[in-house]
PDB file of C-alpha atoms in Angstrom:
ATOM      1  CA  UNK A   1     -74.148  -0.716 121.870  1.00  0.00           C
ATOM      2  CA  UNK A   2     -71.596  -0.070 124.494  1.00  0.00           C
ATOM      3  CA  UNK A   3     -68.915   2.325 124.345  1.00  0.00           C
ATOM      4  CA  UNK A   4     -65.212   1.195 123.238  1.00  0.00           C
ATOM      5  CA  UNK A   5     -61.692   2.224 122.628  1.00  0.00           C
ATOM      6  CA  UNK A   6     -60.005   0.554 119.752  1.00  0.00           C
ATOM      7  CA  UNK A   7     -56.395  -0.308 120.071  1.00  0.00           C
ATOM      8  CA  UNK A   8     -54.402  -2.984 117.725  1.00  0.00           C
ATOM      9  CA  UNK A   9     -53.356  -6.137 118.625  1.00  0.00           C
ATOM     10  CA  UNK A  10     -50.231  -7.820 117.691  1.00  0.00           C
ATOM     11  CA  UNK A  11     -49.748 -11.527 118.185  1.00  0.00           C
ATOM     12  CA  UNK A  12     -48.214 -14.699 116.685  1.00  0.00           C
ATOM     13  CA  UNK A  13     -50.113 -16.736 114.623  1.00  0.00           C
ATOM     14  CA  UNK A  14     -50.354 -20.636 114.477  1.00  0.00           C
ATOM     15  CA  UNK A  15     -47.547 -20.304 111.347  1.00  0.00           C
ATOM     16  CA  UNK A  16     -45.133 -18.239 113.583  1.00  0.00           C
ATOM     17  CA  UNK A  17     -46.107 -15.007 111.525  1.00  0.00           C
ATOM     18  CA  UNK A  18     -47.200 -11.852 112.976  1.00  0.00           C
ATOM     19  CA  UNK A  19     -50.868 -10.337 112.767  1.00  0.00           C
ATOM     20  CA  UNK A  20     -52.266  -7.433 113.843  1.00  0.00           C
ATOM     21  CA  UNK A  21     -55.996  -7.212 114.563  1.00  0.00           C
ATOM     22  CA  UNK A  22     -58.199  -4.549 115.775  1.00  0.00           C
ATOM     23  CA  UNK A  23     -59.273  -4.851 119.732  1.00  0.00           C
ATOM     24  CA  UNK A  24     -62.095  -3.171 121.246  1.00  0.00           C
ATOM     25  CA  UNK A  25     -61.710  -2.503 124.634  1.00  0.00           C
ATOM     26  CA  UNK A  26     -64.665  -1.655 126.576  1.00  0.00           C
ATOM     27  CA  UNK A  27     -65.792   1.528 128.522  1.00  0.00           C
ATOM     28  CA  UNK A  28     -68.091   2.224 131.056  1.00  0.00           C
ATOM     29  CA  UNK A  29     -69.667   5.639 132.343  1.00  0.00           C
ATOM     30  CA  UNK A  30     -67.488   7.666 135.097  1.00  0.00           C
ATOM     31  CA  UNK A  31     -67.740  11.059 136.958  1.00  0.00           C
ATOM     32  CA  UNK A  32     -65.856  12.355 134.467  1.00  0.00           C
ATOM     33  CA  UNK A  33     -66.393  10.495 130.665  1.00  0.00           C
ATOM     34  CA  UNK A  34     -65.538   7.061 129.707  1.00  0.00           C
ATOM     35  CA  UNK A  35     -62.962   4.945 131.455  1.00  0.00           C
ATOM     36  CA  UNK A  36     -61.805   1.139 130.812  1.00  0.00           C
ATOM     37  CA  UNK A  37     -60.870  -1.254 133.868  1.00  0.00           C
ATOM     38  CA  UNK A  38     -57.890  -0.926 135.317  1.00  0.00           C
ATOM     39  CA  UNK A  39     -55.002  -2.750 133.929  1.00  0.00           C
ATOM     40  CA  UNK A  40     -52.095  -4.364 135.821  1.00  0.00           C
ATOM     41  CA  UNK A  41     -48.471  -3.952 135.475  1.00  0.00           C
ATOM     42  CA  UNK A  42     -44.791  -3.380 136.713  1.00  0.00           C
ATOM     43  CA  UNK A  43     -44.528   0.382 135.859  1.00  0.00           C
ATOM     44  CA  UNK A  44     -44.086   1.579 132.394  1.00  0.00           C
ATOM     45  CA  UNK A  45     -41.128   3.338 130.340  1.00  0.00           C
ATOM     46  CA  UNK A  46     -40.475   6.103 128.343  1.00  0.00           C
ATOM     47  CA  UNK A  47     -39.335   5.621 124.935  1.00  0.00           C
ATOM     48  CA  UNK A  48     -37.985   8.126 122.293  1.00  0.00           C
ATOM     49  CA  UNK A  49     -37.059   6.950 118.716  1.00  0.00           C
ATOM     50  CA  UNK A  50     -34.834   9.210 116.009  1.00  0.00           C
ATOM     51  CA  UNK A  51     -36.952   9.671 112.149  1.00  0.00           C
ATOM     52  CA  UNK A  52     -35.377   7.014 109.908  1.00  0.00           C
ATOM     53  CA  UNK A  53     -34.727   4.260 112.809  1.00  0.00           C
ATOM     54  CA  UNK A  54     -35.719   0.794 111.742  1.00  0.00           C
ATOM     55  CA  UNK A  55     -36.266  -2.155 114.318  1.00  0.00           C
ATOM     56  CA  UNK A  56     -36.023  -4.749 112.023  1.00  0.00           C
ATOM     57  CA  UNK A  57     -37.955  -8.085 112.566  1.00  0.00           C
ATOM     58  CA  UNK A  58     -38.034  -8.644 116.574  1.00  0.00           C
ATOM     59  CA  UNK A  59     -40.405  -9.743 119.359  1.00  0.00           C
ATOM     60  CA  UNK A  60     -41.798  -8.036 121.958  1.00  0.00           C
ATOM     61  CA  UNK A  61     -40.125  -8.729 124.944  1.00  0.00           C
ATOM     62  CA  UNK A  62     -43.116  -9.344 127.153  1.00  0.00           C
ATOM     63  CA  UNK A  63     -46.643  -8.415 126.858  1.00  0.00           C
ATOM     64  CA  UNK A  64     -47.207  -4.704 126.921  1.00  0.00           C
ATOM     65  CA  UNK A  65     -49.551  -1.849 125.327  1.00  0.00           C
ATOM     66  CA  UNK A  66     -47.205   0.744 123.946  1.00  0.00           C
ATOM     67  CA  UNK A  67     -49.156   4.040 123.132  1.00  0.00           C
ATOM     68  CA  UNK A  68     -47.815   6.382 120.847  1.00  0.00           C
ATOM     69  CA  UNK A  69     -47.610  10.098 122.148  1.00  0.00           C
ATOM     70  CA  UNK A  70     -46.191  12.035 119.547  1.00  0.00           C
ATOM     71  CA  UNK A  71     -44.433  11.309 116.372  1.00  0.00           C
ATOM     72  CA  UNK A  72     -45.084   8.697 114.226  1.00  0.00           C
ATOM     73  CA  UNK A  73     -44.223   5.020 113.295  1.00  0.00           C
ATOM     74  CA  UNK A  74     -45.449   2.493 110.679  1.00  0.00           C
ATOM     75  CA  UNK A  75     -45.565  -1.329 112.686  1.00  0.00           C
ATOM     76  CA  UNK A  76     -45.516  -3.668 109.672  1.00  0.00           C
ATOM     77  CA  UNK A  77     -46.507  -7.808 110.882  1.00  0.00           C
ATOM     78  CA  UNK A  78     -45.990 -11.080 109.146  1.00  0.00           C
ATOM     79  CA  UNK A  79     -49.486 -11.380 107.520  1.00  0.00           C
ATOM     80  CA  UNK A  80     -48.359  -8.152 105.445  1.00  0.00           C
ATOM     81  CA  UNK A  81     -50.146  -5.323 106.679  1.00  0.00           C
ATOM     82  CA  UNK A  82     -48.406  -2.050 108.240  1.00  0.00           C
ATOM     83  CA  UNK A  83     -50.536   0.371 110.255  1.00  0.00           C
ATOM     84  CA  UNK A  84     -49.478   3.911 110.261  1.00  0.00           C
ATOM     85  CA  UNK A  85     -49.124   4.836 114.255  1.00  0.00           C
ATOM     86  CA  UNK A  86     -49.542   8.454 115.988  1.00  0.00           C
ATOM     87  CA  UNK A  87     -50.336   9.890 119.158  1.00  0.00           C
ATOM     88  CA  UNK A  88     -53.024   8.257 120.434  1.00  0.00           C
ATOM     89  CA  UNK A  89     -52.717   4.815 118.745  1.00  0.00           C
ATOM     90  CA  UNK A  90     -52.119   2.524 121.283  1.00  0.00           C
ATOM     91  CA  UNK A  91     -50.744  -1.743 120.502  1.00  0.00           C
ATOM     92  CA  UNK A  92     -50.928  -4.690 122.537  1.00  0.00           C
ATOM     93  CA  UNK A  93     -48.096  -6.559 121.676  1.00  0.00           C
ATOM     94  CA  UNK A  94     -48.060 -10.316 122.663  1.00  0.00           C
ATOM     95  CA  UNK A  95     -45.582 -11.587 119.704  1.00  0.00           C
ATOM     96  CA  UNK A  96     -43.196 -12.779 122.155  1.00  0.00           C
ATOM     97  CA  UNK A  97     -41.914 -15.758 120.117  1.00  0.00           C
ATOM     98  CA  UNK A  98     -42.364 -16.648 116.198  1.00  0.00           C
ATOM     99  CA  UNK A  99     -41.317 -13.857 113.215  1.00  0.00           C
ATOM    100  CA  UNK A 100     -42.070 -10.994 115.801  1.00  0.00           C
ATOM    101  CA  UNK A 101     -42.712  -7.501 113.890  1.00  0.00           C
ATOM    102  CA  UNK A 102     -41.007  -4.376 112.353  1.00  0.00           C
ATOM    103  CA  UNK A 103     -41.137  -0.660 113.618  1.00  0.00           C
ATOM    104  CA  UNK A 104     -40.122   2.306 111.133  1.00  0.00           C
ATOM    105  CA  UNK A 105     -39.829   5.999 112.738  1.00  0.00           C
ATOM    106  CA  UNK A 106     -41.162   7.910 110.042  1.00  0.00           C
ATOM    107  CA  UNK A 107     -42.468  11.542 109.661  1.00  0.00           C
ATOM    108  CA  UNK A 108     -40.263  14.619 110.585  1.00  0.00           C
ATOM    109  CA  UNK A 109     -40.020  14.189 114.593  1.00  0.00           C
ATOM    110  CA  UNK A 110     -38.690  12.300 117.201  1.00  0.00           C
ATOM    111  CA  UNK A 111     -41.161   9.272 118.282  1.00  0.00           C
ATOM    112  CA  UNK A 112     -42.384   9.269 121.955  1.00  0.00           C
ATOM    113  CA  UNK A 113     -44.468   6.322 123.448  1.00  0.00           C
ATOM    114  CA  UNK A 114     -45.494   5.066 126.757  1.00  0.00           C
ATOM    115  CA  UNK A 115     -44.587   1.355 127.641  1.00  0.00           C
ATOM    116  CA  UNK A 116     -46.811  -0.711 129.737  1.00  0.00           C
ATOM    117  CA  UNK A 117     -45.980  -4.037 130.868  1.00  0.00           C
ATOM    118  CA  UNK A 118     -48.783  -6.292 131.700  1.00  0.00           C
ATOM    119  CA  UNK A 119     -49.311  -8.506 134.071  1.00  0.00           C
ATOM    120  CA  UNK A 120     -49.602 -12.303 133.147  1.00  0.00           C
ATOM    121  CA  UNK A 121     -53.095 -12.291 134.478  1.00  0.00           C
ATOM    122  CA  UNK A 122     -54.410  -8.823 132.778  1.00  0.00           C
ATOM    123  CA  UNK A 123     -57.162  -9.228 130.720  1.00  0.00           C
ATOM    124  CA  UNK A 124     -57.913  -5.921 128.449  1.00  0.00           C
ATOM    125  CA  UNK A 125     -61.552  -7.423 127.229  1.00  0.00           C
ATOM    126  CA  UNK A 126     -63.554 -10.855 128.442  1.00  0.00           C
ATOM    127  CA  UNK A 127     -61.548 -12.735 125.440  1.00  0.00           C
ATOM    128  CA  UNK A 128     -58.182 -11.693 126.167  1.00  0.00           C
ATOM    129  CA  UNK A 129     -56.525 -14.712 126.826  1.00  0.00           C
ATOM    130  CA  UNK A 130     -54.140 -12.091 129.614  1.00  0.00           C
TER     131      UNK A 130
END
């Protein structure tokens, strides 16, 4: 069985409604541990997010992985489910049109994540549509 790293995947389904699904991205030996290809992208951002702020029902703005580095969040999608996210939970988010999704800061501290943009063509695992 080869070696993975599980992130979550957030898309639009065929009836506009978010989903989020498990993705297993793969990992191959290094000098040092485990390491996944190399993704593409413009740069990434910062982000930090007050306890209590809600981000009510929007869509990403482009295709990114967003990794949570400390604090925590709860990322509710259209099919119902909310997964609880803390450092080092990690989304691709690909809703870029339909319902989109919802992001709570919860817990007692400030949320920081890292924003990745993706380039069009960046594929994460052989059926990543990138």
């Amino acid at each position: 069985m080869a070696e993975t790293f599980r992130i979550w995947k957030i898309s639009t389904g065929p009836d506009g409604k978010s989903r989020q699904e498990p993705l297993d991205i793969p990992l191959k030996t290094a000098r040092h541990g485990l390491v996944s290809s190399l993704f593409s992208g413009a740069g990434v951002e910062l982000h930090r997010q007050s306890p209590g702020q809600v981000a009510t029902w929007h869509n990403a703005p482009r295709r990114q992985l967003i990794a949570t580095i400390s604090g925590e969040a709860e990322i509710e999608t259209g099919d119902g489910k909310v997964l609880k996210s803390h450092a080092g939970v990690i989304h691709l988010v690909e809703d870029l049109t339909g319902q989109g999704h919802i992001t709570r800061i919860t817990g007692t501290e400030d949320r920081v994540s890292l924003f990745m943009p993706l380039d069009d063509m960046t594929r994460l695992t052989d059926s990543d549509k990138g």
